[in-house]
XYZ file of C-alpha atoms in Angstrom:
507
model
C 0.000 0.000 0.000
C 1.235 3.569 -0.665
C 2.786 5.242 2.357
C 1.216 8.597 3.210
C 3.432 10.333 5.779
C 1.996 12.303 8.667
C 3.250 15.843 9.234
C 5.694 14.485 11.840
C 7.031 11.850 9.441
C 7.415 14.439 6.688
C 9.325 16.629 9.121
C 11.601 13.722 9.976
C 12.351 13.250 6.262
C 13.378 16.884 5.845
C 15.652 16.652 8.870
C 17.139 13.377 7.591
C 17.891 14.933 4.204
C 19.757 17.699 6.019
C 22.359 15.166 7.135
C 22.442 16.068 10.828
C 22.257 13.632 13.716
C 18.674 12.917 14.863
C 16.907 11.537 17.918
C 13.287 10.565 17.244
C 10.939 9.974 20.173
C 8.432 7.458 18.783
C 5.516 6.533 21.047
C 3.889 3.105 21.189
C 2.397 2.098 17.838
C 3.500 5.237 15.987
C 5.153 3.311 13.152
C 8.818 3.918 13.895
C 10.075 1.108 11.647
C 7.800 2.249 8.823
C 9.102 5.777 9.300
C 12.742 4.708 9.158
C 12.096 2.624 6.040
C 10.357 5.653 4.501
C 13.399 7.832 5.211
C 15.793 5.315 3.689
C 13.668 4.849 0.549
C 13.638 8.581 -0.124
C 17.462 8.597 -0.228
C 18.189 5.587 -2.488
C 21.785 6.547 -3.259
C 22.838 6.488 0.396
C 24.007 3.307 2.110
C 22.982 2.664 5.670
C 23.054 0.292 8.623
C 19.979 -0.391 10.750
C 20.780 -1.864 14.184
C 17.748 -3.705 15.540
C 16.829 -4.664 19.100
C 16.404 -8.365 18.303
C 16.611 -10.824 15.420
C 12.878 -10.849 14.673
C 12.823 -7.062 14.274
C 15.927 -7.194 12.076
C 14.349 -9.807 9.786
C 11.122 -7.795 9.520
C 13.090 -4.633 8.737
C 15.164 -6.385 6.060
C 11.945 -7.035 4.123
C 10.886 -3.381 4.380
C 14.113 -1.431 3.909
C 15.822 -0.895 0.529
C 18.701 -3.214 -0.296
C 21.244 -0.453 0.345
C 20.466 -0.699 4.076
C 21.962 -3.544 6.100
C 19.514 -4.677 8.817
C 21.244 -6.537 11.640
C 21.362 -6.827 15.400
C 24.529 -5.670 17.132
C 25.257 -9.305 17.963
C 24.999 -10.417 14.329
C 27.421 -7.678 13.287
C 29.817 -8.756 16.029
C 29.441 -12.434 15.151
C 30.321 -11.819 11.504
C 33.379 -9.802 12.484
C 34.707 -11.857 15.393
C 32.185 -14.096 17.118
C 32.291 -16.857 14.498
C 35.727 -17.828 15.813
C 34.000 -19.027 19.000
C 31.261 -21.053 17.296
C 32.273 -24.324 18.928
C 32.234 -22.748 22.390
C 28.792 -21.220 21.824
C 27.422 -24.722 21.213
C 29.083 -26.261 24.265
C 26.872 -27.860 26.950
C 25.861 -25.920 30.036
C 27.940 -26.460 33.147
C 26.891 -25.925 36.773
C 28.236 -22.724 38.262
C 29.886 -24.573 41.135
C 31.890 -26.701 38.693
C 33.049 -23.597 36.810
C 34.038 -22.136 40.164
C 36.128 -25.203 40.934
C 37.956 -24.810 37.616
C 38.621 -21.152 38.431
C 39.951 -22.076 41.892
C 36.929 -21.218 44.053
C 36.807 -24.293 46.288
C 36.291 -23.123 49.883
C 33.528 -21.110 51.585
C 34.236 -17.683 53.038
C 32.507 -15.411 55.516
C 31.955 -11.735 54.742
C 30.280 -9.801 57.511
C 27.613 -12.134 58.883
C 27.069 -13.965 55.593
C 28.577 -17.337 54.755
C 29.321 -17.573 51.041
C 29.654 -20.991 49.450
C 31.944 -21.556 46.451
C 28.915 -21.758 44.137
C 27.792 -18.291 45.272
C 31.259 -16.861 44.717
C 31.476 -18.500 41.301
C 28.138 -17.000 40.323
C 29.306 -13.574 41.509
C 32.482 -13.852 39.419
C 30.528 -14.808 36.301
C 28.020 -12.003 36.872
C 30.968 -9.623 37.228
C 32.084 -10.594 33.725
C 28.523 -10.136 32.433
C 28.282 -6.635 33.913
C 31.655 -5.755 32.393
C 30.472 -7.007 28.985
C 27.394 -4.764 29.190
C 29.471 -1.719 30.115
C 31.535 0.685 28.039
C 34.602 0.037 30.196
C 37.851 -1.360 28.841
C 38.913 -3.239 31.991
C 37.247 -5.218 34.747
C 36.904 -3.212 37.952
C 35.378 -3.302 41.446
C 32.140 -1.635 40.357
C 31.348 -4.579 38.080
C 31.065 -6.932 41.080
C 27.331 -7.364 41.802
C 25.600 -6.631 45.092
C 24.549 -9.745 46.994
C 21.603 -10.124 49.338
C 22.714 -9.661 52.934
C 25.937 -7.830 52.052
C 24.754 -4.252 52.363
C 27.677 -2.636 54.188
C 30.093 -0.847 51.816
C 33.170 -2.252 53.552
C 31.753 -5.762 53.229
C 31.036 -5.213 49.542
C 34.584 -3.932 49.019
C 35.855 -7.098 50.681
C 33.674 -9.176 48.361
C 34.964 -7.253 45.321
C 38.593 -7.778 46.386
C 37.903 -11.500 46.626
C 35.842 -11.955 43.444
C 37.601 -9.653 40.968
C 40.744 -11.804 40.403
C 38.524 -14.786 39.549
C 36.477 -12.632 37.164
C 39.720 -11.599 35.437
C 40.655 -15.270 35.192
C 37.227 -16.091 33.710
C 37.539 -13.306 31.118
C 40.950 -14.614 30.093
C 39.492 -18.121 29.817
C 36.831 -16.850 27.414
C 39.404 -15.654 24.904
C 40.449 -19.191 23.936
C 38.423 -20.076 20.793
C 39.043 -23.789 21.232
C 37.622 -24.357 24.700
C 37.689 -23.389 28.335
C 35.957 -23.667 31.691
C 33.486 -20.790 31.334
C 30.427 -21.177 29.119
C 30.760 -18.767 26.183
C 27.759 -16.434 25.663
C 26.816 -14.021 22.892
C 27.534 -10.952 25.027
C 31.138 -12.101 25.335
C 31.994 -11.763 21.652
C 29.992 -8.519 21.436
C 32.256 -7.032 24.099
C 35.381 -8.386 22.435
C 34.261 -6.778 19.170
C 33.521 -3.461 20.872
C 37.036 -3.391 22.309
C 38.416 -3.491 18.734
C 36.765 -0.074 18.080
C 34.835 -1.303 14.992
C 33.867 0.884 12.045
C 30.316 0.391 10.719
C 30.048 0.825 6.953
C 27.422 3.236 5.643
C 26.464 6.871 5.168
C 23.977 6.662 8.027
C 23.372 4.510 11.099
C 19.855 3.872 12.427
C 19.704 2.701 16.065
C 16.360 1.168 17.059
C 15.050 0.971 20.659
C 17.655 3.541 21.656
C 16.017 4.040 25.047
C 17.268 0.602 26.155
C 20.843 0.661 24.882
C 23.604 -1.071 26.809
C 26.672 1.135 27.322
C 28.739 -1.263 25.209
C 26.488 -0.624 22.183
C 26.282 3.084 22.940
C 30.074 3.214 22.797
C 30.102 1.528 19.368
C 27.379 3.806 17.956
C 28.750 7.117 19.226
C 32.179 6.254 17.843
C 30.627 6.492 14.330
C 29.368 10.086 14.613
C 32.310 11.653 12.777
C 31.937 9.335 9.783
C 28.170 8.719 9.495
C 24.826 10.371 10.209
C 23.334 8.822 13.356
C 19.562 8.506 13.753
C 18.427 7.220 17.117
C 14.799 6.180 17.449
C 12.941 4.924 20.488
C 10.546 5.784 23.274
C 12.022 7.116 26.514
C 8.871 6.016 28.338
C 9.660 2.410 27.372
C 13.089 2.469 29.037
C 12.463 -0.569 31.254
C 15.775 -2.438 31.242
C 17.820 -0.181 33.516
C 18.022 -3.035 36.028
C 20.285 -4.948 33.632
C 22.540 -2.058 32.677
C 20.626 -0.479 29.770
C 20.066 3.276 29.630
C 18.269 5.855 27.545
C 20.879 7.353 25.220
C 18.459 9.590 23.312
C 17.711 12.236 25.918
C 21.313 13.456 26.114
C 22.207 12.788 22.465
C 23.596 15.837 20.620
C 21.379 16.271 17.567
C 17.955 17.434 16.398
C 15.156 15.986 18.544
C 11.892 15.046 16.773
C 8.702 13.199 17.750
C 6.186 10.683 16.414
C 3.045 10.884 18.535
C 0.131 9.496 16.500
C -0.436 5.828 17.342
C -1.809 3.628 14.577
C -2.226 0.679 16.977
C -5.153 1.943 19.024
C -7.841 4.596 19.304
C -8.272 7.737 21.468
C -9.517 5.948 24.610
C -6.370 3.898 24.985
C -4.205 6.894 24.074
C -5.821 8.690 27.033
C -4.914 5.770 29.318
C -1.369 5.747 27.964
C -0.990 9.491 28.470
C -1.550 9.435 32.184
C 1.276 6.919 32.565
C 3.399 9.061 30.239
C 2.700 11.998 32.550
C 3.697 9.999 35.626
C 6.929 8.884 33.935
C 7.826 12.479 32.972
C 8.004 11.408 29.337
C 8.714 14.048 26.656
C 5.697 13.089 24.491
C 1.945 12.491 24.678
C 0.057 10.244 22.260
C -2.997 10.684 20.098
C -4.937 7.634 18.951
C -6.332 6.887 15.511
C -10.087 7.635 15.543
C -10.802 4.873 13.015
C -9.395 2.201 15.366
C -12.157 0.939 17.714
C -10.367 0.541 21.046
C -12.178 0.281 24.395
C -10.782 0.541 27.921
C -12.434 -0.815 31.049
C -13.940 -3.917 32.594
C -13.928 -7.253 30.723
C -15.343 -6.963 27.217
C -17.269 -10.235 27.452
C -14.553 -12.065 25.551
C -11.519 -13.805 27.015
C -8.334 -11.724 26.713
C -5.704 -12.864 24.241
C -2.963 -11.884 26.687
C -2.484 -11.352 30.414
C 0.463 -9.104 31.283
C 2.183 -9.391 34.659
C 4.652 -7.341 36.654
C 6.804 -10.273 37.814
C 7.656 -13.881 37.049
C 5.818 -14.801 40.250
C 2.714 -13.012 38.980
C 3.030 -14.879 35.688
C 3.297 -18.154 37.595
C 0.099 -17.332 39.486
C -1.790 -16.509 36.272
C -0.550 -19.661 34.536
C -1.655 -21.842 37.459
C -5.121 -20.277 37.493
C -5.673 -20.448 33.730
C -4.512 -24.027 33.321
C -6.591 -25.116 36.333
C -9.593 -23.603 34.505
C -8.888 -25.674 31.414
C -7.587 -22.793 29.304
C -4.848 -23.598 26.796
C -2.099 -21.299 28.041
C 1.243 -20.138 26.632
C 4.008 -18.275 28.436
C 6.168 -15.814 26.496
C 9.754 -16.991 26.721
C 8.715 -20.509 27.791
C 8.490 -21.993 31.256
C 12.178 -22.368 32.085
C 12.260 -19.418 34.518
C 9.255 -20.806 36.419
C 10.694 -24.316 36.348
C 14.008 -23.081 37.765
C 12.252 -21.263 40.627
C 10.148 -24.328 41.445
C 13.197 -26.604 41.489
C 15.030 -24.110 43.716
C 12.128 -24.160 46.179
C 12.065 -27.976 45.989
C 15.759 -28.153 46.906
C 15.368 -25.780 49.857
C 12.319 -27.627 51.192
C 14.261 -30.898 50.972
C 17.093 -29.360 52.985
C 19.500 -28.826 50.092
C 21.099 -25.565 49.030
C 20.120 -24.270 45.614
C 22.286 -22.835 42.861
C 19.507 -20.501 41.656
C 21.152 -17.031 41.519
C 18.240 -15.298 43.319
C 17.967 -17.864 46.118
C 21.415 -19.372 46.583
C 22.177 -17.415 49.767
C 19.442 -19.297 51.638
C 20.376 -22.592 53.288
C 16.808 -23.748 54.045
C 13.218 -22.986 53.072
C 12.602 -21.746 56.606
C 15.401 -19.201 56.185
C 13.835 -17.905 52.973
C 10.375 -17.674 54.581
C 11.773 -15.817 57.578
C 13.641 -13.373 55.335
C 10.573 -12.782 53.134
C 8.283 -12.177 56.130
C 10.528 -10.197 58.473
C 13.131 -8.337 56.417
C 11.860 -5.359 54.350
C 14.549 -6.129 51.749
C 12.935 -9.527 51.192
C 9.361 -8.383 50.583
C 9.696 -9.166 46.872
C 10.051 -12.850 47.771
C 6.830 -12.963 49.810
C 4.496 -13.757 46.856
C 6.846 -16.525 45.744
C 6.947 -18.043 49.237
C 3.156 -17.883 49.515
C 2.731 -19.520 46.115
C 5.027 -22.409 47.012
C 3.329 -22.860 50.381
C -0.104 -22.938 48.741
C 0.588 -25.197 45.771
C 3.940 -26.877 46.378
C 6.786 -27.024 43.852
C 5.625 -30.316 42.311
C 2.251 -28.849 41.326
C 4.004 -25.880 39.737
C 6.351 -28.154 37.775
C 3.388 -30.197 36.534
C 1.609 -27.004 35.463
C 4.635 -25.721 33.559
C 4.741 -29.001 31.642
C 1.174 -28.302 30.436
C 2.055 -25.009 28.732
C 1.342 -24.898 24.985
C 2.995 -22.963 22.125
C 1.634 -19.470 21.502
C 0.072 -20.423 18.181
C -1.989 -23.086 19.992
C -2.928 -20.988 23.024
C -6.226 -19.424 23.980
C -4.412 -17.037 26.321
C -0.768 -15.934 26.356
C 0.766 -14.899 29.683
C 3.769 -12.591 29.718
C 5.665 -10.258 31.950
C 5.482 -6.659 30.774
C 9.207 -6.746 30.088
C 8.884 -9.672 27.682
C 5.767 -8.166 26.094
C 7.694 -5.147 24.861
C 7.422 -4.895 21.083
C 4.388 -7.202 21.069
C 0.673 -6.471 20.637
C -2.604 -8.369 21.070
C -6.270 -7.609 20.341
C -7.462 -7.957 23.959
C -5.203 -7.494 26.980
C -5.785 -7.821 30.728
C -3.368 -6.305 33.247
C -2.605 -8.691 36.108
C -3.117 -7.820 39.769
C 0.587 -7.966 40.645
C 0.983 -4.379 39.406
C 0.480 -3.284 43.002
C 0.026 0.301 44.173
C 2.831 2.151 45.979
C 3.148 1.432 49.697
C 1.603 3.824 52.201
C 3.712 6.698 53.491
C 3.785 7.785 57.143
C 1.428 10.685 56.320
C -2.383 10.712 56.529
C -5.098 12.713 54.806
C -7.835 14.816 56.417
C -9.841 11.656 57.180
C -6.879 9.983 58.837
C -6.267 7.557 55.975
C -2.659 6.747 55.012
C -1.414 8.631 51.953
C 0.350 6.344 49.477
C 3.883 7.089 48.374
C 4.383 8.724 44.946
C 4.274 6.572 41.829
C 7.805 5.568 40.880
C 8.800 6.704 37.380
C 10.214 3.286 36.475
C 6.949 1.620 37.492
C 4.983 4.179 35.453
C 7.093 3.338 32.396
C 6.413 -0.364 32.861
C 2.676 0.318 33.197
C 2.807 2.371 29.982
C 4.425 -0.518 28.129
C 1.773 -2.900 29.454
C -1.309 -0.844 28.595
C -0.103 -0.009 25.070
C 0.113 -3.677 24.002
C -3.671 -3.737 23.323
C -5.257 -2.997 19.953
C -8.998 -3.339 20.546
C -9.673 -3.762 24.271
C -7.718 -3.142 27.465
C -8.862 -4.376 30.868
C -6.567 -2.367 33.192
C -7.859 -4.061 36.369
C -4.378 -4.563 37.844
C -3.694 -0.830 37.539
C -7.110 0.380 38.688
C -5.537 1.701 41.909
C -4.266 4.712 39.950
C -7.836 6.074 39.774
C -7.738 6.793 43.534
C -4.059 7.652 43.845
C -3.138 11.295 44.619
C -0.747 11.301 41.638
C -3.490 10.430 39.121
C -2.970 13.180 36.518
C -6.359 12.728 34.836
C -8.720 12.769 37.806
C -11.857 14.678 36.815
C -10.506 15.662 33.401
C -11.823 15.198 29.899
C -9.506 12.212 29.453
C -11.488 10.249 32.038
C -14.714 11.283 30.335
C -13.424 9.888 27.023
C -12.659 6.548 28.668
C -15.956 6.400 30.540
C -18.009 7.167 27.447
C -16.117 4.542 25.463
C -16.698 1.955 28.195
C -20.402 2.795 28.243
C -20.569 2.134 24.512
C -19.412 -1.462 25.082
């Protein structure tokens, strides 16, 4: 079909023709890939490189961009340049972390502060140190790459841990450089980092960076190094920056170049745009969306039809939804598969049976009772409380049996996903799960003596925005309904609420 650009897309073309660096804020469903393909097609004599967030996006883009534009992920570029040398190591079998630790020389437990650390825990910390280094823009391993561990909160204790772990991380990094084999399992991020350290040159007159709001520093370093030889166009949505917890950061907001916007969503109508905009307001995002009037989207209570997707805040929430749906006889899929749930269930099984677990989130606990006590009594362990309750209620065996009953997405009646894994996806009908809980109460009270909740965290608002904008035709925001009564609700009593209410009434 012929592409008719909006005024914003036409403005982006004029800026692109000018040759300057660009940062394009593109809201959910605003056609960012279509826009980038449109720009490239209008300049057929220029060669370019489009760096995609994942392989599926790269393959889709390759079918839409002109042949003069190379569409790859950063990892595929790195693999072609250097990673192929390590092909045999990439296909090597998985090895338990404790065995890798033995090969590195971590064979005895140590005590730091009041915490006893087993060799498996230390091995995991060393390997995570290498991972954090690979995600960074740094050229050498350093203390700040050593991860924080539960129970080691004192700075002096963490420094002691870093002094202990760092030499083994250096040894692991050296081990990874042997193409023919070694103790440490070779991962894709390893060759990406090795490639970045060679200061690569990307061929092309322009470089398009997709999903720029979630760029690891290692990729940012590669991209910014091209600015003297190529036009850089960053595109993304700052309000969808949801991977900060694993080292990613929004590189658009501070990027030196012309800043443009795409704000008309073609995915959904005005009612859902209104819902999205209040979360954009709470996340201090630089844009607000308008919906497409011709798209019939409703927001509110269940539409009378089963949702295609249920989006959750956490893996534990996803586990709860999967258990409920399968118990009701609904053919259920889980985005990303059930391995994360299976690993948690096996970890709980080991602890209940009196064995330590090697699960990275639970390995510091020696017994199930210790985990329960930490989850119930220590504020730092509150995130584990739903998991502990779920295991107590159903037992790990029931969870393992349920995971084995998951079906592929193309055979499912309902797909369950965390909001993080749902990014870039869309479904006709979406329900928001109840584990998107409201902020905890503050120590202040209102005029009626009721506790006033704490402000909405910007990171949580961004995650809510991602979740609600996955729907095309109906959104049931039940898990986020608490925002209606929260003091931070930016749309209380405004025309935006009236739009939503009138749309709900029509259904």
